[in-house]
Amino acid sequence: MDNHEDIAIVREIKDNIVQVEVERTGSCDGCAVSGICNSNEKTILHTIKTDQQLVLGDRVKVDIAPSLRVLSSFIVFIFPIIVMISFYLISKYLFNFNEDPSIVISMFGLLLSGLFIYLIDKRFANKLSFKIIKKL
């Protein structure tokens, strides 16, 4: 899996924790994690723990964890489809509804999955895992 790397500027340093500023790029538009990292702003601030010796204004290359990208892609794209199909099958075969009410119930399940994604997004917004690859 290819890495999603960005260039960031060190804005604050406290002990071994740095705050970097990443400029929003075109790749943010298609990213499933964009809601988590507040990419509706022009620049995005992230706090990263590092052992590297950095000074204010340093340019660094940062990488977002591939496992997080895979998980978030699953939650955003696959989970709603699974919920929708599950709601349809449960209403049709378990509760013996006709096809039309089952379709409406499956759409309700799709809405519930959207609400679930929104809540997950809010809960894990500060747990996005960035890593500083190297100082530029």
PDB file of N, CA, C and O in Angstrom, residues 12-80:
ATOM      1  N   GLU A  12       5.163  24.333  16.892  1.00  0.00           N
ATOM      2  CA  GLU A  12       5.316  24.387  18.350  1.00  0.00           C
ATOM      3  C   GLU A  12       6.051  23.136  18.815  1.00  0.00           C
ATOM      4  O   GLU A  12       5.831  22.050  18.273  1.00  0.00           O
ATOM      5  N   ILE A  13       6.919  23.308  19.812  1.00  0.00           N
ATOM      6  CA  ILE A  13       7.673  22.181  20.362  1.00  0.00           C
ATOM      7  C   ILE A  13       7.579  22.243  21.880  1.00  0.00           C
ATOM      8  O   ILE A  13       7.812  23.284  22.479  1.00  0.00           O
ATOM      9  N   LYS A  14       7.223  21.094  22.474  1.00  0.00           N
ATOM     10  CA  LYS A  14       7.192  20.989  23.929  1.00  0.00           C
ATOM     11  C   LYS A  14       7.647  19.583  24.284  1.00  0.00           C
ATOM     12  O   LYS A  14       6.959  18.609  23.986  1.00  0.00           O
ATOM     13  N   ASP A  15       8.827  19.498  24.897  1.00  0.00           N
ATOM     14  CA  ASP A  15       9.470  18.221  25.199  1.00  0.00           C
ATOM     15  C   ASP A  15       9.640  17.433  23.904  1.00  0.00           C
ATOM     16  O   ASP A  15      10.266  17.915  22.978  1.00  0.00           O
ATOM     17  N   ASN A  16       9.084  16.239  23.817  1.00  0.00           N
ATOM     18  CA  ASN A  16       9.207  15.456  22.587  1.00  0.00           C
ATOM     19  C   ASN A  16       7.892  15.435  21.796  1.00  0.00           C
ATOM     20  O   ASN A  16       7.653  14.551  20.998  1.00  0.00           O
ATOM     21  N   ILE A  17       7.066  16.435  22.028  1.00  0.00           N
ATOM     22  CA  ILE A  17       5.803  16.552  21.297  1.00  0.00           C
ATOM     23  C   ILE A  17       5.852  17.827  20.461  1.00  0.00           C
ATOM     24  O   ILE A  17       6.132  18.911  20.974  1.00  0.00           O
ATOM     25  N   VAL A  18       5.610  17.669  19.171  1.00  0.00           N
ATOM     26  CA  VAL A  18       5.625  18.817  18.266  1.00  0.00           C
ATOM     27  C   VAL A  18       4.255  18.994  17.625  1.00  0.00           C
ATOM     28  O   VAL A  18       3.514  18.025  17.436  1.00  0.00           O
ATOM     29  N   GLN A  19       3.943  20.232  17.336  1.00  0.00           N
ATOM     30  CA  GLN A  19       2.717  20.517  16.600  1.00  0.00           C
ATOM     31  C   GLN A  19       3.140  20.968  15.214  1.00  0.00           C
ATOM     32  O   GLN A  19       3.950  21.893  15.069  1.00  0.00           O
ATOM     33  N   VAL A  20       2.638  20.268  14.211  1.00  0.00           N
ATOM     34  CA  VAL A  20       2.995  20.583  12.828  1.00  0.00           C
ATOM     35  C   VAL A  20       1.767  21.086  12.086  1.00  0.00           C
ATOM     36  O   VAL A  20       0.637  20.739  12.415  1.00  0.00           O
ATOM     37  N   GLU A  21       2.038  21.904  11.091  1.00  0.00           N
ATOM     38  CA  GLU A  21       0.977  22.462  10.264  1.00  0.00           C
ATOM     39  C   GLU A  21       1.112  21.863   8.867  1.00  0.00           C
ATOM     40  O   GLU A  21       2.155  21.987   8.230  1.00  0.00           O
ATOM     41  N   VAL A  22       0.067  21.195   8.431  1.00  0.00           N
ATOM     42  CA  VAL A  22       0.042  20.574   7.112  1.00  0.00           C
ATOM     43  C   VAL A  22      -0.926  21.359   6.253  1.00  0.00           C
ATOM     44  O   VAL A  22      -2.053  21.632   6.674  1.00  0.00           O
ATOM     45  N   GLU A  23      -0.473  21.724   5.072  1.00  0.00           N
ATOM     46  CA  GLU A  23      -1.367  22.442   4.167  1.00  0.00           C
ATOM     47  C   GLU A  23      -2.269  21.450   3.460  1.00  0.00           C
ATOM     48  O   GLU A  23      -1.837  20.392   3.006  1.00  0.00           O
ATOM     49  N   ARG A  24      -3.544  21.805   3.369  1.00  0.00           N
ATOM     50  CA  ARG A  24      -4.532  20.948   2.718  1.00  0.00           C
ATOM     51  C   ARG A  24      -4.210  20.870   1.232  1.00  0.00           C
ATOM     52  O   ARG A  24      -3.989  21.874   0.579  1.00  0.00           O
ATOM     53  N   THR A  25      -4.167  19.634   0.715  1.00  0.00           N
ATOM     54  CA  THR A  25      -3.864  19.427  -0.704  1.00  0.00           C
ATOM     55  C   THR A  25      -5.070  18.812  -1.408  1.00  0.00           C
ATOM     56  O   THR A  25      -6.066  18.477  -0.774  1.00  0.00           O
ATOM     57  N   GLY A  26      -4.948  18.623  -2.700  1.00  0.00           N
ATOM     58  CA  GLY A  26      -6.027  18.016  -3.471  1.00  0.00           C
ATOM     59  C   GLY A  26      -6.308  16.582  -3.070  1.00  0.00           C
ATOM     60  O   GLY A  26      -7.413  16.085  -3.231  1.00  0.00           O
ATOM     61  N   SER A  27      -5.303  15.902  -2.520  1.00  0.00           N
ATOM     62  CA  SER A  27      -5.508  14.513  -2.104  1.00  0.00           C
ATOM     63  C   SER A  27      -6.441  14.413  -0.907  1.00  0.00           C
ATOM     64  O   SER A  27      -7.007  13.362  -0.640  1.00  0.00           O
ATOM     65  N   CYS A  28      -6.623  15.517  -0.167  1.00  0.00           N
ATOM     66  CA  CYS A  28      -7.546  15.520   0.980  1.00  0.00           C
ATOM     67  C   CYS A  28      -8.995  15.328   0.528  1.00  0.00           C
ATOM     68  O   CYS A  28      -9.812  14.793   1.268  1.00  0.00           O
ATOM     69  N   ASP A  29      -9.311  15.794  -0.681  1.00  0.00           N
ATOM     70  CA  ASP A  29     -10.690  15.712  -1.163  1.00  0.00           C
ATOM     71  C   ASP A  29     -11.173  14.274  -1.299  1.00  0.00           C
ATOM     72  O   ASP A  29     -12.320  13.975  -1.016  1.00  0.00           O
ATOM     73  N   GLY A  30     -10.302  13.377  -1.718  1.00  0.00           N
ATOM     74  CA  GLY A  30     -10.705  11.995  -1.923  1.00  0.00           C
ATOM     75  C   GLY A  30     -10.371  11.071  -0.773  1.00  0.00           C
ATOM     76  O   GLY A  30     -10.588   9.875  -0.865  1.00  0.00           O
ATOM     77  N   CYS A  31      -9.864  11.632   0.303  1.00  0.00           N
ATOM     78  CA  CYS A  31      -9.421  10.799   1.426  1.00  0.00           C
ATOM     79  C   CYS A  31     -10.583  10.493   2.363  1.00  0.00           C
ATOM     80  O   CYS A  31     -11.337  11.380   2.744  1.00  0.00           O
ATOM     81  N   ALA A  32     -10.677   9.239   2.768  1.00  0.00           N
ATOM     82  CA  ALA A  32     -11.745   8.837   3.682  1.00  0.00           C
ATOM     83  C   ALA A  32     -11.532   9.367   5.082  1.00  0.00           C
ATOM     84  O   ALA A  32     -12.459   9.435   5.872  1.00  0.00           O
ATOM     85  N   VAL A  33     -10.329   9.773   5.400  1.00  0.00           N
ATOM     86  CA  VAL A  33     -10.012  10.241   6.744  1.00  0.00           C
ATOM     87  C   VAL A  33     -10.123  11.765   6.829  1.00  0.00           C
ATOM     88  O   VAL A  33      -9.876  12.345   7.868  1.00  0.00           O
ATOM     89  N   SER A  34     -10.489  12.422   5.749  1.00  0.00           N
ATOM     90  CA  SER A  34     -10.455  13.886   5.727  1.00  0.00           C
ATOM     91  C   SER A  34     -11.334  14.523   6.792  1.00  0.00           C
ATOM     92  O   SER A  34     -11.006  15.585   7.299  1.00  0.00           O
ATOM     93  N   GLY A  35     -12.427  13.904   7.159  1.00  0.00           N
ATOM     94  CA  GLY A  35     -13.263  14.458   8.220  1.00  0.00           C
ATOM     95  C   GLY A  35     -12.588  14.386   9.570  1.00  0.00           C
ATOM     96  O   GLY A  35     -12.754  15.262  10.413  1.00  0.00           O
ATOM     97  N   ILE A  36     -11.798  13.360   9.777  1.00  0.00           N
ATOM     98  CA  ILE A  36     -11.117  13.191  11.049  1.00  0.00           C
ATOM     99  C   ILE A  36     -10.031  14.242  11.231  1.00  0.00           C
ATOM    100  O   ILE A  36      -9.841  14.774  12.307  1.00  0.00           O
ATOM    101  N   CYS A  37      -9.329  14.563  10.182  1.00  0.00           N
ATOM    102  CA  CYS A  37      -8.229  15.521  10.351  1.00  0.00           C
ATOM    103  C   CYS A  37      -8.654  16.947  10.015  1.00  0.00           C
ATOM    104  O   CYS A  37      -7.810  17.790   9.750  1.00  0.00           O
ATOM    105  N   ASN A  38      -9.938  17.234  10.049  1.00  0.00           N
ATOM    106  CA  ASN A  38     -10.456  18.595   9.878  1.00  0.00           C
ATOM    107  C   ASN A  38      -9.963  19.239   8.596  1.00  0.00           C
ATOM    108  O   ASN A  38      -9.508  20.370   8.601  1.00  0.00           O
ATOM    109  N   SER A  39     -10.049  18.523   7.493  1.00  0.00           N
ATOM    110  CA  SER A  39      -9.486  19.025   6.253  1.00  0.00           C
ATOM    111  C   SER A  39     -10.357  20.056   5.557  1.00  0.00           C
ATOM    112  O   SER A  39     -10.079  20.450   4.452  1.00  0.00           O
ATOM    113  N   ASN A  40     -11.423  20.532   6.215  1.00  0.00           N
ATOM    114  CA  ASN A  40     -12.191  21.611   5.619  1.00  0.00           C
ATOM    115  C   ASN A  40     -11.490  22.951   5.840  1.00  0.00           C
ATOM    116  O   ASN A  40     -11.874  23.953   5.282  1.00  0.00           O
ATOM    117  N   GLU A  41     -10.448  22.957   6.666  1.00  0.00           N
ATOM    118  CA  GLU A  41      -9.626  24.144   6.875  1.00  0.00           C
ATOM    119  C   GLU A  41      -8.517  24.169   5.826  1.00  0.00           C
ATOM    120  O   GLU A  41      -8.143  23.153   5.271  1.00  0.00           O
ATOM    121  N   LYS A  42      -7.952  25.368   5.556  1.00  0.00           N
ATOM    122  CA  LYS A  42      -6.856  25.481   4.587  1.00  0.00           C
ATOM    123  C   LYS A  42      -5.587  24.803   5.103  1.00  0.00           C
ATOM    124  O   LYS A  42      -4.872  24.166   4.352  1.00  0.00           O
ATOM    125  N   THR A  43      -5.314  24.968   6.387  1.00  0.00           N
ATOM    126  CA  THR A  43      -4.186  24.272   6.994  1.00  0.00           C
ATOM    127  C   THR A  43      -4.702  23.423   8.151  1.00  0.00           C
ATOM    128  O   THR A  43      -5.703  23.759   8.773  1.00  0.00           O
ATOM    129  N   ILE A  44      -3.992  22.347   8.442  1.00  0.00           N
ATOM    130  CA  ILE A  44      -4.410  21.398   9.460  1.00  0.00           C
ATOM    131  C   ILE A  44      -3.279  21.263  10.471  1.00  0.00           C
ATOM    132  O   ILE A  44      -2.130  21.053  10.090  1.00  0.00           O
ATOM    133  N   LEU A  45      -3.601  21.405  11.758  1.00  0.00           N
ATOM    134  CA  LEU A  45      -2.598  21.248  12.811  1.00  0.00           C
ATOM    135  C   LEU A  45      -2.694  19.857  13.411  1.00  0.00           C
ATOM    136  O   LEU A  45      -3.787  19.387  13.719  1.00  0.00           O
ATOM    137  N   HIS A  46      -1.548  19.204  13.560  1.00  0.00           N
ATOM    138  CA  HIS A  46      -1.502  17.881  14.169  1.00  0.00           C
ATOM    139  C   HIS A  46      -0.415  17.855  15.222  1.00  0.00           C
ATOM    140  O   HIS A  46       0.649  18.442  15.047  1.00  0.00           O
ATOM    141  N   THR A  47      -0.683  17.161  16.308  1.00  0.00           N
ATOM    142  CA  THR A  47       0.298  16.982  17.367  1.00  0.00           C
ATOM    143  C   THR A  47       0.915  15.598  17.212  1.00  0.00           C
ATOM    144  O   THR A  47       0.200  14.604  17.109  1.00  0.00           O
ATOM    145  N   ILE A  48       2.247  15.567  17.185  1.00  0.00           N
ATOM    146  CA  ILE A  48       2.966  14.321  16.926  1.00  0.00           C
ATOM    147  C   ILE A  48       4.060  14.142  17.971  1.00  0.00           C
ATOM    148  O   ILE A  48       4.798  15.075  18.271  1.00  0.00           O
ATOM    149  N   LYS A  49       4.161  12.933  18.493  1.00  0.00           N
ATOM    150  CA  LYS A  49       5.241  12.601  19.428  1.00  0.00           C
ATOM    151  C   LYS A  49       6.429  12.107  18.605  1.00  0.00           C
ATOM    152  O   LYS A  49       6.277  11.242  17.739  1.00  0.00           O
ATOM    153  N   THR A  50       7.614  12.666  18.876  1.00  0.00           N
ATOM    154  CA  THR A  50       8.796  12.298  18.112  1.00  0.00           C
ATOM    155  C   THR A  50      10.053  12.421  18.972  1.00  0.00           C
ATOM    156  O   THR A  50      10.071  13.185  19.937  1.00  0.00           O
ATOM    157  N   ASP A  51      11.077  11.667  18.593  1.00  0.00           N
ATOM    158  CA  ASP A  51      12.376  11.750  19.265  1.00  0.00           C
ATOM    159  C   ASP A  51      13.361  12.589  18.456  1.00  0.00           C
ATOM    160  O   ASP A  51      14.492  12.797  18.882  1.00  0.00           O
ATOM    161  N   GLN A  52      12.953  13.055  17.282  1.00  0.00           N
ATOM    162  CA  GLN A  52      13.844  13.835  16.435  1.00  0.00           C
ATOM    163  C   GLN A  52      14.075  15.217  17.025  1.00  0.00           C
ATOM    164  O   GLN A  52      13.204  15.795  17.662  1.00  0.00           O
ATOM    165  N   GLN A  53      15.276  15.747  16.793  1.00  0.00           N
ATOM    166  CA  GLN A  53      15.619  17.093  17.249  1.00  0.00           C
ATOM    167  C   GLN A  53      15.139  18.092  16.198  1.00  0.00           C
ATOM    168  O   GLN A  53      15.698  18.167  15.113  1.00  0.00           O
ATOM    169  N   LEU A  54      14.103  18.830  16.532  1.00  0.00           N
ATOM    170  CA  LEU A  54      13.519  19.781  15.593  1.00  0.00           C
ATOM    171  C   LEU A  54      13.503  21.169  16.212  1.00  0.00           C
ATOM    172  O   LEU A  54      13.514  21.323  17.434  1.00  0.00           O
ATOM    173  N   VAL A  55      13.460  22.181  15.355  1.00  0.00           N
ATOM    174  CA  VAL A  55      13.313  23.563  15.809  1.00  0.00           C
ATOM    175  C   VAL A  55      12.113  24.172  15.085  1.00  0.00           C
ATOM    176  O   VAL A  55      11.657  23.662  14.055  1.00  0.00           O
ATOM    177  N   LEU A  56      11.604  25.254  15.648  1.00  0.00           N
ATOM    178  CA  LEU A  56      10.452  25.924  15.030  1.00  0.00           C
ATOM    179  C   LEU A  56      10.769  26.295  13.591  1.00  0.00           C
ATOM    180  O   LEU A  56      11.858  26.782  13.284  1.00  0.00           O
ATOM    181  N   GLY A  57       9.821  26.058  12.716  1.00  0.00           N
ATOM    182  CA  GLY A  57       9.994  26.392  11.311  1.00  0.00           C
ATOM    183  C   GLY A  57      10.585  25.286  10.467  1.00  0.00           C
ATOM    184  O   GLY A  57      10.635  25.410   9.240  1.00  0.00           O
ATOM    185  N   ASP A  58      11.055  24.203  11.085  1.00  0.00           N
ATOM    186  CA  ASP A  58      11.586  23.072  10.310  1.00  0.00           C
ATOM    187  C   ASP A  58      10.500  22.494   9.412  1.00  0.00           C
ATOM    188  O   ASP A  58       9.337  22.413   9.793  1.00  0.00           O
ATOM    189  N   ARG A  59      10.936  22.081   8.228  1.00  0.00           N
ATOM    190  CA  ARG A  59      10.027  21.370   7.328  1.00  0.00           C
ATOM    191  C   ARG A  59      10.284  19.884   7.511  1.00  0.00           C
ATOM    192  O   ARG A  59      11.434  19.439   7.515  1.00  0.00           O
ATOM    193  N   VAL A  60       9.210  19.133   7.684  1.00  0.00           N
ATOM    194  CA  VAL A  60       9.319  17.688   7.902  1.00  0.00           C
ATOM    195  C   VAL A  60       8.355  16.958   6.971  1.00  0.00           C
ATOM    196  O   VAL A  60       7.353  17.524   6.531  1.00  0.00           O
ATOM    197  N   LYS A  61       8.684  15.718   6.709  1.00  0.00           N
ATOM    198  CA  LYS A  61       7.787  14.866   5.921  1.00  0.00           C
ATOM    199  C   LYS A  61       7.025  14.005   6.906  1.00  0.00           C
ATOM    200  O   LYS A  61       7.630  13.336   7.746  1.00  0.00           O
ATOM    201  N   VAL A  62       5.686  14.041   6.844  1.00  0.00           N
ATOM    202  CA  VAL A  62       4.852  13.258   7.754  1.00  0.00           C
ATOM    203  C   VAL A  62       4.075  12.216   6.964  1.00  0.00           C
ATOM    204  O   VAL A  62       3.797  12.388   5.786  1.00  0.00           O
ATOM    205  N   ASP A  63       3.747  11.141   7.666  1.00  0.00           N
ATOM    206  CA  ASP A  63       3.048  10.020   7.049  1.00  0.00           C
ATOM    207  C   ASP A  63       1.863   9.647   7.921  1.00  0.00           C
ATOM    208  O   ASP A  63       1.957   9.633   9.151  1.00  0.00           O
ATOM    209  N   ILE A  64       0.733   9.360   7.294  1.00  0.00           N
ATOM    210  CA  ILE A  64      -0.440   8.894   8.031  1.00  0.00           C
ATOM    211  C   ILE A  64      -0.416   7.368   8.039  1.00  0.00           C
ATOM    212  O   ILE A  64      -0.048   6.743   7.045  1.00  0.00           O
ATOM    213  N   ALA A  65      -0.759   6.789   9.157  1.00  0.00           N
ATOM    214  CA  ALA A  65      -0.689   5.335   9.321  1.00  0.00           C
ATOM    215  C   ALA A  65      -1.579   4.613   8.304  1.00  0.00           C
ATOM    216  O   ALA A  65      -2.769   4.893   8.212  1.00  0.00           O
ATOM    217  N   PRO A  66      -1.009   3.674   7.535  1.00  0.00           N
ATOM    218  CA  PRO A  66      -1.801   2.938   6.543  1.00  0.00           C
ATOM    219  C   PRO A  66      -2.957   2.158   7.167  1.00  0.00           C
ATOM    220  O   PRO A  66      -4.022   2.046   6.574  1.00  0.00           O
ATOM    221  N   SER A  67      -2.752   1.617   8.374  1.00  0.00           N
ATOM    222  CA  SER A  67      -3.819   0.835   9.008  1.00  0.00           C
ATOM    223  C   SER A  67      -5.037   1.706   9.289  1.00  0.00           C
ATOM    224  O   SER A  67      -6.176   1.260   9.144  1.00  0.00           O
ATOM    225  N   LEU A  68      -4.808   2.949   9.665  1.00  0.00           N
ATOM    226  CA  LEU A  68      -5.917   3.862   9.910  1.00  0.00           C
ATOM    227  C   LEU A  68      -6.654   4.190   8.622  1.00  0.00           C
ATOM    228  O   LEU A  68      -7.881   4.270   8.600  1.00  0.00           O
ATOM    229  N   ARG A  69      -5.902   4.348   7.533  1.00  0.00           N
ATOM    230  CA  ARG A  69      -6.552   4.632   6.253  1.00  0.00           C
ATOM    231  C   ARG A  69      -7.415   3.470   5.799  1.00  0.00           C
ATOM    232  O   ARG A  69      -8.507   3.656   5.290  1.00  0.00           O
ATOM    233  N   VAL A  70      -6.953   2.243   6.011  1.00  0.00           N
ATOM    234  CA  VAL A  70      -7.728   1.066   5.618  1.00  0.00           C
ATOM    235  C   VAL A  70      -8.991   0.955   6.467  1.00  0.00           C
ATOM    236  O   VAL A  70     -10.090   0.742   5.945  1.00  0.00           O
ATOM    237  N   LEU A  71      -8.834   1.123   7.779  1.00  0.00           N
ATOM    238  CA  LEU A  71      -9.987   1.039   8.676  1.00  0.00           C
ATOM    239  C   LEU A  71     -11.001   2.122   8.363  1.00  0.00           C
ATOM    240  O   LEU A  71     -12.207   1.849   8.279  1.00  0.00           O
ATOM    241  N   SER A  72     -10.548   3.335   8.166  1.00  0.00           N
ATOM    242  CA  SER A  72     -11.493   4.422   7.893  1.00  0.00           C
ATOM    243  C   SER A  72     -12.177   4.232   6.542  1.00  0.00           C
ATOM    244  O   SER A  72     -13.356   4.531   6.393  1.00  0.00           O
ATOM    245  N   SER A  73     -11.456   3.725   5.571  1.00  0.00           N
ATOM    246  CA  SER A  73     -12.070   3.446   4.268  1.00  0.00           C
ATOM    247  C   SER A  73     -13.153   2.381   4.403  1.00  0.00           C
ATOM    248  O   SER A  73     -14.221   2.490   3.800  1.00  0.00           O
ATOM    249  N   PHE A  74     -12.879   1.353   5.199  1.00  0.00           N
ATOM    250  CA  PHE A  74     -13.887   0.324   5.436  1.00  0.00           C
ATOM    251  C   PHE A  74     -15.123   0.921   6.091  1.00  0.00           C
ATOM    252  O   PHE A  74     -16.252   0.667   5.671  1.00  0.00           O
ATOM    253  N   ILE A  75     -14.912   1.727   7.130  1.00  0.00           N
ATOM    254  CA  ILE A  75     -16.043   2.321   7.853  1.00  0.00           C
ATOM    255  C   ILE A  75     -16.850   3.243   6.958  1.00  0.00           C
ATOM    256  O   ILE A  75     -18.076   3.234   6.986  1.00  0.00           O
ATOM    257  N   VAL A  76     -16.188   4.014   6.141  1.00  0.00           N
ATOM    258  CA  VAL A  76     -16.896   4.994   5.308  1.00  0.00           C
ATOM    259  C   VAL A  76     -17.569   4.353   4.103  1.00  0.00           C
ATOM    260  O   VAL A  76     -18.685   4.733   3.745  1.00  0.00           O
ATOM    261  N   PHE A  77     -16.922   3.375   3.467  1.00  0.00           N
ATOM    262  CA  PHE A  77     -17.449   2.860   2.207  1.00  0.00           C
ATOM    263  C   PHE A  77     -18.147   1.500   2.308  1.00  0.00           C
ATOM    264  O   PHE A  77     -19.148   1.268   1.637  1.00  0.00           O
ATOM    265  N   ILE A  78     -17.645   0.594   3.102  1.00  0.00           N
ATOM    266  CA  ILE A  78     -18.182  -0.766   3.140  1.00  0.00           C
ATOM    267  C   ILE A  78     -19.244  -0.934   4.228  1.00  0.00           C
ATOM    268  O   ILE A  78     -20.280  -1.561   4.003  1.00  0.00           O
ATOM    269  N   PHE A  79     -18.996  -0.390   5.399  1.00  0.00           N
ATOM    270  CA  PHE A  79     -19.921  -0.536   6.525  1.00  0.00           C
ATOM    271  C   PHE A  79     -21.362  -0.110   6.185  1.00  0.00           C
ATOM    272  O   PHE A  79     -22.300  -0.852   6.489  1.00  0.00           O
ATOM    273  N   PRO A  80     -21.583   1.051   5.535  1.00  0.00           N
ATOM    274  CA  PRO A  80     -22.973   1.419   5.207  1.00  0.00           C
ATOM    275  C   PRO A  80     -23.671   0.410   4.296  1.00  0.00           C
ATOM    276  O   PRO A  80     -24.869   0.141   4.473  1.00  0.00           O
TER     277      PRO A  80
END
